[in-house]
Amino acid sequence: MPKMTKPLSNTEIKKAKTKDKTYKLSDGKGLYLVVKNNGTKFFRFDYSLFGKRKTMSFGVYPEVTLSNAREMREKARENVKSGIDPIQNKNNTTGIDNNSFGAISKLWLDMMKTKWSDNTYRKVEGMIQNHTISIQDVDISKITRKQILDIINKLQNNGTIETANRLLNNIERIYKYAVTYGYVEHNIVADIDKQNALKKQPKSHFAALTKEDDIRQLMRDIKSYSDDFRADSSTVLALELIPYIFLRPYNIRFLEWDEVNFEKDILDIPGSKMKTGKDFIVPLPTQAIDILKKAYLISNHKSKYVFPSQITNLKPISENTLTQALKRLGYKDKMVAHGFRAMFSTIAHENISTHGHHSDIIELSLAHSEQNKVKAAYNRDNKMKHFEERKQLMKWWAEWLSII
């Protein structure tokens, strides 16, 4: 007489304690709960199809309840009886799209969304979607190291070494997530020798002008940009503004009217948009205020963005707009949009005796993270730190730029 398995109860699952090693609690008919030594609990289902033993994951408890798991088991069993592999079935019985790399990466991204800034999330999501097309629909347990290395090598051969490095690290994190929650047994990326697989990224710096005469000429050229190239107003005004406030290009592009305070003459940028993850106040010199007021009059309240795309008001100017404008002005390989930060930093440090503000004030104006951990802990929430000093430094810088 076959041995009967006593079904699990919700109480039994709740009380299941963590042990030194991972163990299983069977519910019968191939369904069981896995209790990992880190405390994670998830449902799995074992089945045989065409003489092969297979396993699929139903999800993590308590997001997936015992009742949910049993319902998935019955649907999967029906598929098996019909000769259909439930893992490959597009209608899927697991409650997620499927067990593909694309589905698992989406679950990981959803988890990370609450931990990252919006900017970081968009960058990582785009990187994964754009560069893992060849494995998006492949069952994560069927992907080989060679398939992953083919993706990485393609990027490296195209010269995007840094992207290849970051992508491989993110793929490894997706595999760690998949192993933790039972979607795959082994993290195959851990077996890749990164030291030999990844090429070294040559050190490089953003192209920037740091000599006074060159900067003076650049400012003259920027003023003539509209007349010479008949560019759209967003590009013209963004290009005029960035030298005065030297924000990262992302913050210029995605600057919103809600962040502009004309009463206090400041920009108030939320931490979700900052590389440091902290709110950031930018004191605005008169020259910057005048440019923003021009943009406000032109915008006619049609977009939330200060510098909307020429194509649609729903999006900001594109990523390469400002650098392309600089190229048209003749500054290819000499100046990029990010270079305005290095330009300010160099000139401000060289003229400390003139403007009288310490190096720390210059770094705060650039929204650089505090390298000293004690200082960082002390100052972590003070977005108004040294506001008056930064305001005076911004005024000095604007006047320095304006003398041509």
Protein backbone atom coordinates (compact mmCIF):
# COMPACT_ATOMS: atom_id res chain seq x y z
CA MET A 1 0.00 0.00 0.00
CA PRO A 2 1.53 3.36 -1.03
CA LYS A 3 2.59 5.69 1.74
CA MET A 4 0.15 8.57 2.26
CA THR A 5 1.60 12.05 2.84
CA LYS A 6 -0.19 14.14 5.40
CA PRO A 7 -1.06 17.51 3.83
CA LEU A 8 0.52 20.63 5.26
CA SER A 9 -1.40 23.16 7.31
CA ASN A 10 -0.99 26.94 7.40
CA THR A 11 -0.04 26.70 11.07
CA GLU A 12 2.67 24.16 10.32
CA ILE A 13 4.13 26.40 7.62
CA LYS A 14 4.09 29.47 9.85
CA LYS A 15 5.82 27.61 12.68
CA ALA A 16 8.47 25.98 10.47
CA LYS A 17 11.77 27.01 12.09
CA THR A 18 15.07 27.73 10.38
CA LYS A 19 17.68 24.97 10.68
CA ASP A 20 21.37 24.73 9.89
CA LYS A 21 20.55 23.15 6.55
CA THR A 22 17.75 23.65 4.03
CA TYR A 23 14.90 21.16 4.46
CA LYS A 24 11.54 20.29 2.88
CA LEU A 25 7.98 19.85 4.14
CA SER A 26 5.83 17.78 1.78
CA ASP A 27 2.17 18.54 1.01
CA GLY A 28 1.75 15.57 -1.33
CA LYS A 29 1.27 15.10 -5.08
CA GLY A 30 4.70 16.62 -5.80
CA LEU A 31 4.15 19.87 -3.87
CA TYR A 32 6.44 20.78 -0.99
CA LEU A 33 7.67 23.77 0.98
CA VAL A 34 11.40 24.52 1.03
CA VAL A 35 12.69 26.16 4.21
CA LYS A 36 16.16 27.64 3.63
CA ASN A 37 18.73 28.23 6.33
CA ASN A 38 18.33 32.01 5.81
CA GLY A 39 14.65 31.81 6.76
CA THR A 40 13.19 32.05 3.25
CA LYS A 41 10.25 29.74 2.53
CA PHE A 42 8.99 28.89 -0.95
CA PHE A 43 6.86 26.30 -2.72
CA ARG A 44 8.17 23.87 -5.31
CA PHE A 45 6.59 21.18 -7.43
CA ASP A 46 8.28 18.01 -8.71
CA TYR A 47 6.91 16.14 -11.73
CA SER A 48 7.95 13.70 -14.43
CA LEU A 49 7.40 14.27 -18.14
CA PHE A 50 8.58 11.96 -20.93
CA GLY A 51 10.71 10.04 -18.45
CA LYS A 52 12.49 13.14 -17.15
CA ARG A 53 12.30 14.41 -13.59
CA LYS A 54 11.62 18.17 -13.39
CA THR A 55 11.08 20.84 -10.75
CA MET A 56 9.36 24.20 -10.90
CA SER A 57 8.94 27.02 -8.39
CA PHE A 58 5.56 28.38 -7.37
CA GLY A 59 6.83 31.39 -5.45
CA VAL A 60 7.72 32.67 -2.02
CA TYR A 61 5.61 32.24 1.10
CA PRO A 62 3.61 34.19 2.35
CA GLU A 63 3.19 36.10 -0.96
CA VAL A 64 2.08 32.73 -2.33
CA THR A 65 -0.25 31.02 0.12
CA LEU A 66 -0.69 27.28 0.63
CA SER A 67 -4.03 27.52 -1.16
CA ASN A 68 -2.40 29.34 -4.12
CA ALA A 69 0.32 26.70 -4.34
CA ARG A 70 -2.19 23.82 -4.35
CA GLU A 71 -4.18 25.49 -7.13
CA MET A 72 -0.98 25.90 -9.17
CA ARG A 73 -0.09 22.26 -8.51
CA GLU A 74 -3.42 21.02 -9.88
CA LYS A 75 -3.11 23.15 -13.02
CA ALA A 76 0.45 21.91 -13.52
CA ARG A 77 -0.67 18.29 -13.05
CA GLU A 78 -3.36 18.79 -15.70
CA ASN A 79 -0.70 20.08 -18.10
CA VAL A 80 1.52 17.08 -17.41
CA LYS A 81 -1.38 14.67 -18.06
CA SER A 82 -1.87 16.39 -21.43
CA GLY A 83 1.84 16.06 -22.26
CA ILE A 84 2.48 19.77 -21.76
CA ASP A 85 5.50 20.96 -19.82
CA PRO A 86 4.09 23.43 -17.26
CA ILE A 87 7.41 25.32 -17.15
CA GLN A 88 7.23 26.03 -20.87
CA ASN A 89 3.49 26.63 -20.94
CA LYS A 90 2.90 30.24 -21.89
CA ASN A 91 -0.35 30.37 -19.93
CA ASN A 92 1.82 29.56 -16.92
CA THR A 93 0.59 28.05 -13.71
CA THR A 94 3.05 29.75 -11.41
CA GLY A 95 1.49 33.17 -11.02
CA ILE A 96 4.45 34.90 -12.74
CA ASP A 97 4.90 35.21 -16.49
CA ASN A 98 7.12 32.07 -16.62
CA ASN A 99 10.43 30.78 -15.32
CA SER A 100 12.34 32.71 -17.97
CA PHE A 101 15.29 34.98 -17.31
CA GLY A 102 13.14 37.94 -18.34
CA ALA A 103 10.44 37.09 -15.79
CA ILE A 104 12.92 36.53 -12.96
CA SER A 105 14.85 39.70 -13.78
CA LYS A 106 11.59 41.67 -13.61
CA LEU A 107 10.88 40.27 -10.15
CA TRP A 108 14.38 41.28 -9.04
CA LEU A 109 14.00 44.76 -10.51
CA ASP A 110 10.66 45.19 -8.74
CA MET A 111 12.36 44.32 -5.46
CA MET A 112 15.24 46.74 -6.09
CA LYS A 113 12.96 49.60 -7.14
CA THR A 114 12.33 50.54 -3.51
CA LYS A 115 16.07 50.60 -2.77
CA TRP A 116 17.34 52.60 -5.75
CA SER A 117 16.82 56.11 -7.06
CA ASP A 118 14.55 56.44 -10.10
CA ASN A 119 17.59 57.21 -12.23
CA THR A 120 19.46 54.07 -11.16
CA TYR A 121 16.38 51.90 -11.68
CA ARG A 122 15.83 53.19 -15.20
CA LYS A 123 19.48 52.70 -16.14
CA VAL A 124 19.68 49.11 -14.85
CA GLU A 125 16.29 48.17 -16.29
CA GLY A 126 17.26 49.56 -19.70
CA MET A 127 20.64 47.82 -19.59
CA ILE A 128 19.08 44.43 -18.87
CA GLN A 129 16.27 44.80 -21.42
CA ASN A 130 18.56 46.07 -24.19
CA HIS A 131 21.45 43.63 -23.80
CA THR A 132 19.89 40.32 -22.68
CA ILE A 133 17.37 39.93 -25.51
CA SER A 134 18.89 36.56 -26.51
CA ILE A 135 18.08 34.98 -23.12
CA GLN A 136 14.94 36.90 -22.08
CA ASP A 137 12.59 34.03 -23.01
CA VAL A 138 14.91 31.20 -21.97
CA ASP A 139 14.18 29.20 -18.82
CA ILE A 140 16.73 30.51 -16.31
CA SER A 141 17.74 26.96 -15.39
CA LYS A 142 18.59 26.21 -19.06
CA ILE A 143 20.87 29.19 -19.69
CA THR A 144 24.57 28.34 -20.07
CA ARG A 145 27.66 30.28 -19.07
CA LYS A 146 28.58 30.50 -22.76
CA GLN A 147 25.32 32.30 -23.55
CA ILE A 148 26.06 34.86 -20.86
CA LEU A 149 29.68 35.28 -21.96
CA ASP A 150 28.54 35.75 -25.58
CA ILE A 151 26.47 38.74 -24.42
CA ILE A 152 29.34 40.16 -22.39
CA ASN A 153 31.93 39.64 -25.15
CA LYS A 154 29.70 41.32 -27.72
CA LEU A 155 29.62 44.46 -25.55
CA GLN A 156 33.36 44.33 -24.93
CA ASN A 157 34.12 43.90 -28.62
CA ASN A 158 32.04 47.01 -29.31
CA GLY A 159 34.19 48.95 -26.85
CA THR A 160 31.55 49.27 -24.10
CA ILE A 161 33.69 47.61 -21.47
CA GLU A 162 32.18 49.38 -18.47
CA THR A 163 28.66 48.42 -19.54
CA ALA A 164 29.77 44.79 -19.94
CA ASN A 165 31.19 44.82 -16.43
CA ARG A 166 28.05 46.30 -14.90
CA LEU A 167 25.76 43.99 -16.84
CA LEU A 168 27.60 40.86 -15.70
CA ASN A 169 27.40 42.04 -12.08
CA ASN A 170 23.66 42.63 -12.42
CA ILE A 171 23.09 39.25 -14.07
CA GLU A 172 24.91 37.66 -11.13
CA ARG A 173 22.62 39.50 -8.71
CA ILE A 174 19.58 38.23 -10.63
CA TYR A 175 20.92 34.67 -10.32
CA LYS A 176 21.48 35.12 -6.59
CA TYR A 177 17.86 36.25 -6.31
CA ALA A 178 16.73 33.26 -8.37
CA VAL A 179 18.69 30.82 -6.18
CA THR A 180 17.39 32.42 -2.97
CA TYR A 181 13.76 32.09 -4.05
CA GLY A 182 14.04 28.68 -5.65
CA TYR A 183 13.74 29.50 -9.35
CA VAL A 184 17.08 27.87 -10.11
CA GLU A 185 19.41 25.60 -8.15
CA HIS A 186 22.77 27.17 -8.95
CA ASN A 187 24.24 30.61 -9.66
CA ILE A 188 26.20 29.86 -12.83
CA VAL A 189 27.70 33.37 -12.97
CA ALA A 190 29.63 32.55 -9.79
CA ASP A 191 31.56 30.00 -11.87
CA ILE A 192 32.77 32.63 -14.34
CA ASP A 193 36.33 33.84 -13.83
CA LYS A 194 35.63 37.57 -14.08
CA GLN A 195 39.29 38.51 -13.86
CA ASN A 196 39.95 36.76 -17.16
CA ALA A 197 36.52 37.18 -18.76
CA LEU A 198 36.34 40.95 -18.35
CA LYS A 199 38.68 43.38 -20.06
CA LYS A 200 40.13 46.25 -18.08
CA GLN A 201 38.45 49.59 -18.60
CA PRO A 202 41.01 52.18 -19.72
CA LYS A 203 41.01 55.16 -17.41
CA SER A 204 39.38 58.19 -18.94
CA HIS A 205 37.96 61.54 -17.89
CA PHE A 206 35.10 63.61 -19.22
CA ALA A 207 36.36 66.06 -21.81
CA ALA A 208 36.39 69.51 -20.21
CA LEU A 209 37.86 72.96 -20.77
CA THR A 210 39.84 74.25 -17.80
CA LYS A 211 41.85 77.13 -19.24
CA GLU A 212 40.46 80.62 -18.81
CA ASP A 213 40.77 81.74 -22.44
CA ASP A 214 39.12 78.54 -23.70
CA ILE A 215 36.23 78.93 -21.26
CA ARG A 216 35.69 82.56 -22.28
CA GLN A 217 35.46 81.50 -25.92
CA LEU A 218 33.07 78.67 -25.04
CA MET A 219 30.70 81.11 -23.30
CA ARG A 220 30.74 83.35 -26.38
CA ASP A 221 30.00 80.37 -28.61
CA ILE A 222 27.11 79.24 -26.39
CA LYS A 223 25.55 82.71 -26.65
CA SER A 224 25.69 82.46 -30.44
CA TYR A 225 24.30 78.91 -30.62
CA SER A 226 20.69 79.88 -31.30
CA ASP A 227 21.54 82.27 -34.13
CA ASP A 228 24.05 79.96 -35.78
CA PHE A 229 22.08 76.71 -35.67
CA ARG A 230 18.41 77.72 -35.17
CA ALA A 231 18.10 75.16 -32.40
CA ASP A 232 14.97 74.55 -30.36
CA SER A 233 14.52 76.66 -27.23
CA SER A 234 14.98 73.78 -24.78
CA THR A 235 18.45 72.99 -26.14
CA VAL A 236 19.47 76.64 -26.27
CA LEU A 237 18.34 77.47 -22.73
CA ALA A 238 19.65 74.23 -21.19
CA LEU A 239 23.03 74.88 -22.81
CA GLU A 240 23.02 78.45 -21.47
CA LEU A 241 22.06 77.31 -17.95
CA ILE A 242 24.40 74.37 -17.33
CA PRO A 243 27.64 76.41 -17.06
CA TYR A 244 26.15 78.48 -14.22
CA ILE A 245 24.84 75.64 -12.07
CA PHE A 246 27.03 72.70 -13.36
CA LEU A 247 24.56 69.99 -12.35
CA ARG A 248 24.97 66.52 -13.74
CA PRO A 249 23.40 66.36 -17.23
CA TYR A 250 20.69 64.02 -15.93
CA ASN A 251 19.55 66.65 -13.40
CA ILE A 252 19.47 69.33 -16.10
CA ARG A 253 17.47 67.14 -18.46
CA PHE A 254 14.95 65.97 -15.87
CA LEU A 255 14.66 69.30 -14.06
CA GLU A 256 10.97 69.96 -13.29
CA TRP A 257 9.15 73.21 -12.57
CA ASP A 258 8.18 71.86 -9.15
CA GLU A 259 11.89 71.96 -8.28
CA VAL A 260 12.29 75.63 -9.28
CA ASN A 261 11.57 78.18 -6.53
CA PHE A 262 11.63 81.73 -7.89
CA GLU A 263 10.69 83.19 -4.50
CA LYS A 264 13.78 81.81 -2.80
CA ASP A 265 15.98 81.72 -5.92
CA ILE A 266 16.82 78.06 -5.51
CA LEU A 267 16.40 74.65 -7.06
CA ASP A 268 15.16 72.01 -4.61
CA ILE A 269 16.02 68.63 -6.12
CA PRO A 270 14.73 65.46 -4.40
CA GLY A 271 17.17 62.76 -3.34
CA SER A 272 15.55 60.26 -5.71
CA LYS A 273 17.13 62.21 -8.58
CA MET A 274 20.55 62.70 -7.01
CA LYS A 275 23.51 60.35 -7.30
CA THR A 276 24.06 60.72 -3.55
CA GLY A 277 20.44 59.81 -2.82
CA LYS A 278 20.06 63.00 -0.74
CA ASP A 279 17.93 66.10 -1.33
CA PHE A 280 19.98 68.92 -2.82
CA ILE A 281 19.48 72.69 -2.76
CA VAL A 282 21.08 74.76 -5.54
CA PRO A 283 21.41 78.53 -4.86
CA LEU A 284 20.67 80.31 -8.13
CA PRO A 285 22.75 83.28 -9.28
CA THR A 286 20.97 86.08 -11.13
CA GLN A 287 22.16 84.83 -14.53
CA ALA A 288 20.61 81.40 -13.92
CA ILE A 289 17.33 82.93 -12.71
CA ASP A 290 17.05 85.01 -15.89
CA ILE A 291 17.54 81.91 -18.06
CA LEU A 292 14.92 79.94 -16.10
CA LYS A 293 12.42 82.80 -16.38
CA LYS A 294 12.88 82.79 -20.16
CA ALA A 295 12.21 79.05 -20.16
CA TYR A 296 9.11 79.57 -18.00
CA LEU A 297 7.64 82.11 -20.43
CA ILE A 298 8.32 79.87 -23.42
CA SER A 299 6.97 76.72 -21.76
CA ASN A 300 3.45 78.14 -21.41
CA HIS A 301 2.83 75.46 -18.71
CA LYS A 302 2.63 72.69 -21.33
CA SER A 303 5.19 70.40 -19.70
CA LYS A 304 6.31 69.52 -16.18
CA TYR A 305 9.87 69.59 -17.49
CA VAL A 306 11.85 72.82 -17.68
CA PHE A 307 13.51 71.58 -20.89
CA PRO A 308 10.97 69.38 -22.72
CA SER A 309 11.75 67.43 -25.85
CA GLN A 310 10.99 69.12 -29.16
CA ILE A 311 9.06 65.97 -30.14
CA THR A 312 6.82 65.62 -27.09
CA ASN A 313 6.17 67.66 -23.95
CA LEU A 314 5.85 64.42 -22.00
CA LYS A 315 9.59 63.78 -22.14
CA PRO A 316 12.69 65.89 -21.46
CA ILE A 317 15.45 66.58 -23.96
CA SER A 318 17.39 63.45 -24.88
CA GLU A 319 20.53 62.18 -23.18
CA ASN A 320 22.98 63.39 -25.81
CA THR A 321 21.31 66.71 -26.67
CA LEU A 322 23.75 68.98 -24.86
CA THR A 323 26.91 67.12 -25.86
CA GLN A 324 25.72 67.08 -29.50
CA ALA A 325 25.14 70.83 -29.29
CA LEU A 326 28.72 71.27 -28.07
CA LYS A 327 29.95 69.16 -30.98
CA ARG A 328 28.10 71.41 -33.43
CA LEU A 329 29.88 74.36 -31.85
CA GLY A 330 33.20 72.69 -32.64
CA TYR A 331 34.00 71.18 -29.24
CA LYS A 332 34.09 67.50 -30.19
CA ASP A 333 36.56 65.68 -27.91
CA LYS A 334 37.14 68.99 -26.09
CA MET A 335 33.99 69.45 -24.02
CA VAL A 336 30.98 67.33 -23.02
CA ALA A 337 27.94 68.25 -20.93
CA HIS A 338 29.39 66.56 -17.83
CA GLY A 339 32.60 68.57 -18.34
CA PHE A 340 31.04 71.73 -16.87
CA ARG A 341 31.44 70.16 -13.44
CA ALA A 342 35.18 69.65 -13.92
CA MET A 343 35.41 73.14 -15.38
CA PHE A 344 33.86 74.70 -12.28
CA SER A 345 35.85 72.51 -9.89
CA THR A 346 39.19 73.35 -11.52
CA ILE A 347 38.63 77.11 -11.68
CA ALA A 348 37.09 77.28 -8.20
CA HIS A 349 39.99 75.39 -6.63
CA GLU A 350 42.56 77.49 -8.48
CA ASN A 351 40.90 80.69 -7.19
CA ILE A 352 40.29 79.85 -3.53
CA SER A 353 42.38 82.83 -2.48
CA THR A 354 40.11 85.06 -4.58
CA HIS A 355 36.64 83.86 -3.60
CA GLY A 356 37.73 82.78 -0.11
CA HIS A 357 35.73 79.53 0.14
CA HIS A 358 37.26 76.26 1.35
CA SER A 359 37.55 73.15 -0.80
CA ASP A 360 34.73 71.52 1.22
CA ILE A 361 32.33 74.23 0.01
CA ILE A 362 33.32 73.55 -3.59
CA GLU A 363 32.68 69.82 -3.12
CA LEU A 364 29.32 70.51 -1.46
CA SER A 365 28.37 72.71 -4.42
CA LEU A 366 29.08 69.75 -6.72
CA ALA A 367 26.89 67.47 -4.56
CA HIS A 368 29.79 65.10 -4.06
CA SER A 369 29.41 62.43 -1.41
CA GLU A 370 31.41 63.00 1.76
CA GLN A 371 34.38 60.63 1.72
CA ASN A 372 34.98 60.97 5.44
CA LYS A 373 32.50 58.54 7.03
CA VAL A 374 32.29 60.45 10.30
CA LYS A 375 31.50 63.70 8.50
CA ALA A 376 29.06 61.91 6.23
CA ALA A 377 27.13 60.51 9.19
CA TYR A 378 27.03 63.92 10.86
CA ASN A 379 25.87 65.77 7.73
CA ARG A 380 23.69 63.11 6.12
CA ASP A 381 20.34 64.93 6.31
CA ASN A 382 21.36 68.57 6.16
CA LYS A 383 20.55 69.69 2.61
CA MET A 384 21.03 73.33 3.66
CA LYS A 385 24.59 72.66 4.85
CA HIS A 386 26.71 75.80 4.31
CA PHE A 387 23.97 77.31 2.15
CA GLU A 388 25.18 80.91 2.48
CA GLU A 389 28.76 79.98 1.60
CA ARG A 390 27.59 78.03 -1.43
CA LYS A 391 25.35 80.92 -2.44
CA GLN A 392 28.28 83.32 -2.37
CA LEU A 393 30.46 80.86 -4.29
CA MET A 394 27.78 80.45 -6.97
CA LYS A 395 27.55 84.24 -7.26
CA TRP A 396 31.33 84.51 -7.68
CA TRP A 397 31.34 81.78 -10.32
CA ALA A 398 28.51 83.39 -12.31
CA GLU A 399 30.31 86.72 -12.29
CA TRP A 400 33.57 85.05 -13.32
CA LEU A 401 31.78 83.44 -16.30
CA SER A 402 30.05 86.66 -17.26
CA ILE A 403 33.23 88.71 -17.65
CA ILE A 404 34.07 88.13 -21.30
